[in-house]
Short mmCIF file of C-alpha atoms in Angstrom, two decimals:
data_model
loop_
_atom_site.label_atom_id
_atom_site.label_comp_id
_atom_site.label_asym_id
_atom_site.label_seq_id
_atom_site.Cartn_x
_atom_site.Cartn_y
_atom_site.Cartn_z
CA MET A 8 0.00 0.00 0.00
CA LYS A 9 1.25 3.45 -0.94
CA LYS A 10 0.56 6.50 1.26
CA ILE A 11 0.15 9.87 -0.43
CA VAL A 12 -0.11 13.26 1.28
CA TYR A 13 -1.95 16.17 -0.35
CA ILE A 14 -1.42 19.75 0.85
CA SER A 15 -3.38 22.77 -0.38
CA ASN A 16 -1.36 25.99 -0.45
CA SER A 17 -3.73 28.91 -0.85
CA ASP A 18 -1.39 31.88 -1.24
CA CYS A 19 0.71 30.33 -4.00
CA GLU A 20 -2.30 28.62 -5.61
CA ASN A 21 -1.17 25.02 -5.78
CA ILE A 22 -1.63 21.52 -4.38
CA GLU A 23 1.47 19.58 -3.40
CA VAL A 24 1.58 15.79 -3.69
CA TRP A 25 4.01 13.95 -1.41
CA GLU A 26 4.80 10.25 -1.11
CA LEU A 27 4.90 9.18 2.54
CA ASN A 28 7.08 6.34 3.79
CA LYS A 29 6.53 4.26 6.93
CA ASN A 30 9.51 5.92 8.65
CA GLY A 31 7.88 9.34 8.29
CA LYS A 32 10.06 10.48 5.41
CA MET A 33 8.36 12.18 2.47
CA ASN A 34 9.23 12.92 -1.15
CA LEU A 35 7.59 15.67 -3.19
CA ILE A 36 6.32 14.07 -6.42
CA GLN A 37 4.01 16.75 -7.88
CA LYS A 38 3.03 20.38 -7.59
CA ILE A 39 -0.11 21.26 -9.53
CA ASN A 40 -1.30 24.82 -10.15
CA THR A 41 -4.91 25.51 -9.11
CA TYR A 42 -5.26 29.00 -10.67
CA GLY A 43 -7.05 30.23 -7.56
CA ASN A 44 -6.77 30.30 -3.78
CA VAL A 45 -7.22 26.64 -2.97
CA GLN A 46 -8.89 26.03 0.40
CA PRO A 47 -10.45 22.76 1.64
CA ILE A 48 -9.69 19.43 -0.03
CA SER A 49 -11.47 16.10 0.32
CA ILE A 50 -11.33 12.66 -1.32
CA ILE A 51 -13.77 10.01 -2.50
CA LYS A 52 -11.85 6.76 -2.62
CA LYS A 53 -14.29 4.74 -4.73
CA HIS A 54 -13.86 7.18 -7.62
CA ASN A 55 -10.19 8.04 -6.91
CA LEU A 56 -11.10 11.70 -6.96
CA LEU A 57 -9.84 14.71 -5.01
CA TYR A 58 -12.15 17.71 -4.57
CA ALA A 59 -10.67 21.18 -3.99
CA GLY A 60 -12.61 24.30 -3.04
CA LEU A 61 -11.27 27.51 -4.57
CA ARG A 62 -11.71 31.25 -4.27
CA PRO A 63 -12.44 33.93 -5.39
CA ASN A 64 -14.84 32.62 -8.06
CA ASN A 65 -16.39 30.02 -5.75
CA ARG A 66 -15.72 26.73 -7.47
CA ILE A 67 -14.90 23.11 -6.77
CA ASP A 68 -12.24 21.55 -8.97
CA VAL A 69 -12.17 17.77 -9.30
CA TYR A 70 -8.90 15.91 -9.83
CA SER A 71 -8.47 12.27 -10.76
CA ILE A 72 -5.86 10.35 -8.74
CA ASN A 73 -3.71 7.87 -10.68
CA ASN A 74 -1.98 4.75 -9.34
CA ASN A 75 1.02 6.80 -8.22
CA GLY A 76 -1.10 9.40 -6.43
CA LEU A 77 -0.58 12.09 -9.06
CA LEU A 78 -3.42 14.51 -9.85
CA ASN A 79 -5.04 15.50 -13.11
CA ASN A 80 -7.73 18.20 -13.29
CA THR A 81 -10.91 16.71 -14.78
CA ASN A 82 -13.85 19.01 -13.96
CA THR A 83 -14.94 22.32 -12.48
CA SER A 84 -18.24 23.03 -10.71
CA PHE A 85 -19.53 26.23 -9.15
CA ILE A 86 -20.98 26.81 -5.67
CA PRO A 87 -22.85 29.76 -4.10
CA GLY A 88 -20.07 31.07 -1.85
CA PRO A 89 -16.38 30.87 -0.90
CA PRO A 90 -15.79 27.26 0.26
CA ASN A 91 -14.68 26.44 3.80
CA TYR A 92 -15.40 22.73 4.17
CA ILE A 93 -16.23 19.86 1.82
CA SER A 94 -17.86 16.62 2.94
CA PHE A 95 -20.12 13.84 1.62
CA ASP A 96 -23.00 11.60 2.67
CA GLN A 97 -22.31 7.96 3.57
CA ASP A 98 -23.08 6.65 0.07
CA GLU A 99 -21.10 9.50 -1.49
CA ASN A 100 -23.98 10.62 -3.69
CA PHE A 101 -24.07 14.22 -2.42
CA LEU A 102 -21.45 16.87 -1.70
CA PHE A 103 -21.92 19.40 1.11
CA CYS A 104 -20.02 22.66 1.03
CA SER A 105 -20.13 25.23 3.82
CA SER A 106 -19.37 28.90 3.23
CA TYR A 107 -18.35 31.07 6.17
CA HIS A 108 -18.50 34.34 4.24
CA LYS A 109 -21.84 33.64 2.53
CA ASN A 110 -23.38 32.14 5.70
CA CYS A 111 -24.75 29.09 3.89
CA ILE A 112 -24.53 25.36 3.29
CA SER A 113 -25.10 23.92 -0.20
CA VAL A 114 -25.96 20.43 -1.43
CA SER A 115 -24.65 19.26 -4.82
CA PRO A 116 -25.58 15.83 -6.24
CA LEU A 117 -22.72 13.77 -7.67
CA ASN A 118 -23.21 11.93 -10.96
CA LYS A 119 -22.16 8.30 -11.41
CA TYR A 120 -18.59 9.44 -12.06
CA GLY A 121 -18.45 11.52 -8.86
CA ILE A 122 -18.68 14.90 -10.61
CA PRO A 123 -20.66 17.61 -8.71
CA GLN A 124 -23.75 18.95 -10.45
CA GLN A 125 -25.53 22.25 -9.82
CA PRO A 126 -26.58 22.66 -6.16
CA ILE A 127 -30.12 21.42 -5.51
CA GLN A 128 -30.41 23.16 -2.14
CA ILE A 129 -28.86 26.16 -0.39
CA ILE A 130 -29.66 26.90 3.24
CA HIS A 131 -28.93 30.54 4.07
CA ASN A 132 -28.59 32.55 7.30
CA ILE A 133 -26.21 30.17 9.06
CA LYS A 134 -23.91 32.90 10.34
CA GLY A 135 -20.26 31.95 10.10
CA CYS A 136 -21.11 28.56 8.59
CA HIS A 137 -17.78 26.79 8.98
CA ALA A 138 -18.00 23.01 8.79
CA ALA A 139 -20.54 20.33 7.92
CA LYS A 140 -20.27 16.61 8.61
CA MET A 141 -22.61 13.63 8.33
CA ASN A 142 -23.37 11.38 11.27
CA HIS A 143 -23.79 8.09 9.41
CA LYS A 144 -25.57 6.28 12.25
CA TYR A 145 -28.45 8.77 12.35
CA ASN A 146 -28.22 10.15 8.78
CA ILE A 147 -27.94 13.70 10.11
CA LEU A 148 -25.74 16.52 8.85
CA PHE A 149 -24.26 18.65 11.64
CA VAL A 150 -23.33 22.21 10.66
CA THR A 151 -21.32 24.60 12.84
CA SER A 152 -22.32 28.26 13.07
CA LEU A 153 -19.26 30.00 14.48
CA LYS A 154 -20.82 33.45 14.76
CA GLU A 155 -24.02 32.23 16.44
CA ASP A 156 -22.31 29.86 18.91
CA CYS A 157 -24.55 27.03 17.80
CA ILE A 158 -24.72 23.86 15.75
CA TYR A 159 -27.53 23.17 13.30
CA PHE A 160 -28.49 19.67 12.20
CA TYR A 161 -30.58 18.32 9.35
CA TYR A 162 -31.92 14.95 8.23
CA LEU A 163 -30.79 13.95 4.76
CA THR A 164 -33.60 12.59 2.58
CA GLU A 165 -33.00 10.00 -0.14
CA PHE A 166 -33.32 12.79 -2.72
CA GLY A 167 -30.50 14.80 -1.14
CA ILE A 168 -32.68 17.45 0.44
CA LEU A 169 -31.79 18.54 3.97
CA LYS A 170 -34.80 18.61 6.27
CA SER A 171 -34.94 20.36 9.62
CA THR A 172 -35.30 18.10 12.64
CA ASN A 173 -37.85 18.59 15.40
CA GLN A 174 -35.17 19.71 17.82
CA THR A 175 -33.87 23.28 17.88
CA PRO A 176 -30.16 23.98 17.25
CA ILE A 177 -27.77 23.18 20.08
CA TYR A 178 -25.86 26.07 21.64
CA THR A 179 -22.31 26.29 22.91
CA GLN A 180 -20.95 28.79 25.42
CA LYS A 181 -21.29 32.43 24.41
CA LYS A 182 -18.42 33.73 22.30
CA SER A 183 -16.95 30.23 22.00
CA GLY A 184 -17.19 29.94 18.20
CA PRO A 185 -17.73 26.25 17.29
CA ARG A 186 -15.51 25.54 14.28
CA HIS A 187 -14.76 21.90 13.38
CA LEU A 188 -16.23 18.63 14.61
CA VAL A 189 -15.56 14.89 14.68
CA PHE A 190 -17.63 11.89 15.69
CA HIS A 191 -16.54 8.99 17.86
CA PRO A 192 -16.27 5.82 15.71
CA ASN A 193 -19.54 4.58 17.23
CA TYR A 194 -21.23 7.85 16.09
CA LYS A 195 -22.99 8.17 19.45
CA PHE A 196 -20.73 11.04 20.54
CA MET A 197 -19.56 14.24 18.88
CA TYR A 198 -16.56 16.45 19.72
CA THR A 199 -16.46 20.10 18.64
CA ILE A 200 -13.51 22.50 18.85
CA ASN A 201 -14.39 26.07 19.80
CA GLU A 202 -12.17 28.55 17.99
CA LEU A 203 -12.54 31.58 20.27
CA ASN A 204 -12.32 30.24 23.84
CA GLY A 205 -10.03 27.24 23.38
CA THR A 206 -12.42 24.56 24.59
CA ILE A 207 -13.79 21.26 23.36
CA ASP A 208 -17.44 20.29 23.78
CA VAL A 209 -18.45 16.64 24.09
CA TRP A 210 -22.00 15.77 23.03
CA SER A 211 -23.94 12.54 23.44
CA ILE A 212 -26.34 11.65 20.61
CA THR A 213 -29.29 9.36 21.27
CA ASN A 214 -32.51 8.39 19.52
CA GLU A 215 -35.51 8.48 21.84
CA GLY A 216 -38.79 7.56 20.18
CA ASN A 217 -37.56 8.66 16.73
CA LEU A 218 -36.48 11.97 18.23
CA ILE A 219 -32.77 12.72 18.19
CA LYS A 220 -31.56 14.04 21.53
CA ILE A 221 -28.20 15.81 21.76
CA GLU A 222 -26.80 16.57 25.19
CA ASN A 223 -23.64 18.40 26.20
CA ILE A 224 -21.80 16.16 28.67
CA GLN A 225 -18.45 17.97 28.93
CA ASN A 226 -16.63 21.21 28.18
CA ILE A 227 -12.86 21.05 28.63
CA ASN A 228 -10.01 23.50 27.96
CA ILE A 229 -7.44 22.48 25.35
CA LEU A 230 -4.66 23.19 27.87
CA ASP A 231 -6.41 21.57 30.85
CA CYS A 232 -5.60 23.72 33.90
CA GLN A 233 -3.54 26.29 31.99
CA ILE A 234 -5.58 29.25 30.80
CA SER A 235 -4.45 31.47 27.93
CA GLN A 236 -5.54 35.08 27.41
CA SER A 237 -6.44 34.34 23.80
CA TYR A 238 -7.12 31.33 21.60
CA TRP A 239 -7.42 30.64 17.89
CA SER A 240 -8.22 26.96 17.91
CA ALA A 241 -8.52 25.26 14.55
CA ASP A 242 -8.62 21.55 13.85
CA ILE A 243 -9.78 18.40 15.66
CA HIS A 244 -9.32 14.69 14.87
CA ILE A 245 -9.85 11.37 16.64
CA THR A 246 -8.06 8.10 15.94
CA SER A 247 -10.11 5.39 14.24
CA CYS A 248 -9.78 3.25 17.37
CA GLY A 249 -11.56 6.00 19.33
CA ARG A 250 -8.92 6.14 22.09
CA PHE A 251 -7.04 9.40 21.34
CA LEU A 252 -8.23 12.86 20.31
CA TYR A 253 -6.05 15.77 19.16
CA VAL A 254 -6.73 19.49 18.65
CA SER A 255 -4.64 22.39 17.32
CA ASP A 256 -4.43 26.07 18.23
CA ARG A 257 -2.96 28.71 15.89
CA ILE A 258 -1.99 31.31 18.54
CA LEU A 259 -0.47 28.83 20.97
CA ASN A 260 1.09 26.82 18.11
CA THR A 261 0.16 23.61 19.90
CA ILE A 262 -1.28 20.16 19.37
CA SER A 263 -3.07 18.90 22.47
CA LEU A 264 -3.60 15.20 23.18
CA PHE A 265 -6.61 13.84 25.05
CA HIS A 266 -7.44 10.30 26.11
CA VAL A 267 -11.04 9.23 25.51
CA ASN A 268 -12.67 7.50 28.46
CA LYS A 269 -13.68 4.04 27.23
CA ASP A 270 -16.96 4.08 29.18
CA ASN A 271 -18.52 7.55 28.97
CA LYS A 272 -16.35 8.87 26.06
CA LYS A 273 -15.45 12.03 27.96
CA LEU A 274 -12.00 13.56 27.45
CA ILE A 275 -9.00 13.44 29.78
CA PHE A 276 -6.22 15.93 29.03
CA TYR A 277 -2.88 14.18 28.64
CA THR A 278 -0.30 16.62 27.23
CA SER A 279 0.36 19.28 24.59
CA TYR A 280 3.15 19.82 22.07
CA VAL A 281 4.60 22.95 20.50
CA THR A 282 4.45 22.43 16.74
CA ALA A 283 4.64 24.26 13.40
CA GLU A 284 3.67 27.92 13.62
CA GLN A 285 -0.06 28.50 13.06
CA PRO A 286 -1.17 24.85 12.74
CA ARG A 287 -4.42 25.37 10.84
CA SER A 288 -4.77 21.76 9.71
CA PHE A 289 -3.51 18.28 10.59
CA CYS A 290 -4.48 14.69 9.80
CA ILE A 291 -4.03 11.13 11.09
CA ASP A 292 -3.37 8.11 8.90
CA THR A 293 -5.86 5.23 8.94
CA ASP A 294 -3.40 2.98 10.80
CA ASN A 295 -3.20 5.51 13.66
CA CYS A 296 0.60 5.45 13.29
CA LEU A 297 1.35 8.92 11.94
CA LEU A 298 0.06 12.46 12.49
CA ILE A 299 0.95 15.25 10.05
CA VAL A 300 0.70 18.96 10.89
CA ILE A 301 1.06 21.89 8.50
CA GLY A 302 1.93 25.40 9.66
CA GLN A 303 0.13 28.12 7.72
CA LYS A 304 2.56 30.81 8.85
CA SER A 305 5.76 28.76 9.06
CA ASN A 306 5.16 26.96 5.74
CA LYS A 307 6.32 23.79 7.43
CA ILE A 308 5.17 20.17 7.46
CA VAL A 309 5.85 18.19 10.66
CA ILE A 310 5.44 14.40 10.82
CA TYR A 311 4.93 12.62 14.15
CA SER A 312 4.65 8.99 15.11
CA ILE A 313 1.76 8.07 17.43
CA SER A 314 2.36 5.79 20.41
CA GLU A 315 0.00 2.83 20.22
CA ASN A 316 -0.29 2.70 24.01
CA THR A 317 -0.54 6.35 25.04
CA GLY A 318 -1.15 8.37 21.85
CA GLU A 319 1.98 10.42 22.58
CA LEU A 320 3.62 12.12 19.62
CA THR A 321 7.27 11.75 18.63
CA LYS A 322 8.63 14.08 15.96
CA LEU A 323 10.12 12.18 13.01
CA ASN A 324 10.75 14.72 10.27
CA SER A 325 9.88 18.19 9.00
CA TYR A 326 9.78 19.69 5.52
CA LYS A 327 9.16 23.05 3.89
CA THR A 328 5.96 23.55 1.98
CA ASN A 329 4.67 26.48 -0.07
CA ILE A 330 3.15 29.71 1.21
CA GLY A 331 -0.24 29.57 2.93
CA ALA A 332 -0.62 25.86 3.70
CA LEU A 333 -4.28 25.40 4.68
CA TRP A 334 -5.27 21.76 4.42
CA VAL A 335 -3.60 18.33 4.57
CA LEU A 336 -4.91 14.83 3.77
CA ILE A 337 -3.42 11.33 3.76
CA HIS A 338 -4.66 8.98 1.03
CA ASN A 339 -3.97 5.24 0.79
CA ILE A 340 -3.44 3.68 -2.64
CA VAL A 341 -3.70 -0.12 -2.67
#
């Protein structure tokens, strides 16, 4: 199996393609021009396609991925606002794109080749709409509203239309700014990183009489007992085993590690690491062996190994990337 790393560099308008070895060493194998400020990237494995959201003309470019991981631009689709986050439903028939600046979430059907068609639905007035992610267990799309301190959620119908649930949006602490989110592998718990106050919310998700109930069961600081005067928290990921959770902060330049309680799924702060300056994005490989951080301000890639027992990070290597690194993904090619 070959591991490929994709990095979107907004300021210099390109996507870098790196080959990743088991020892954490990487080789740059391609640099493809995007002719626009490339922002979020996402992958559908069954089609071997990479999707890139670009500004300023609000489009999604689709790239085919060959057997060596190299990219070739195949299609361009347009969306209603500057893209912040790209995700898909479980069957990968629909693409969801959130737009922070246009305060909306859009739904675009994918044809049989995985190419986005014209949006069939746009939900407006989600202020600071930052991220959207499907909970596959309950078939619900969760959407963060950073400027409203709340999270909206919608049922996805078989036709790709988002339908409001019977429950009102869930609210975080005032001036917390919910940004990104991840689900526990059992999909019964959700973890959200709050950009403005440096905390993580833990939510339990249950189905009671066909009514989805979402309850906040924990709010914990990303530095545990240490309190900072300001935060600019960014990304959040959990290992596929569900034991370790990591978050990044762009002012503190840190990656924090939490252990996930095996019974109630609450978080226990373990430690934090100083990393690449302004770590806007990071990712974890599917084997839970490596974690890769990119620094938006330092233009640096840092590769860590993950301890199987404790989740602790050990720095392996670092590399220079281009200006304005915003997003990083690891893709496995069998």
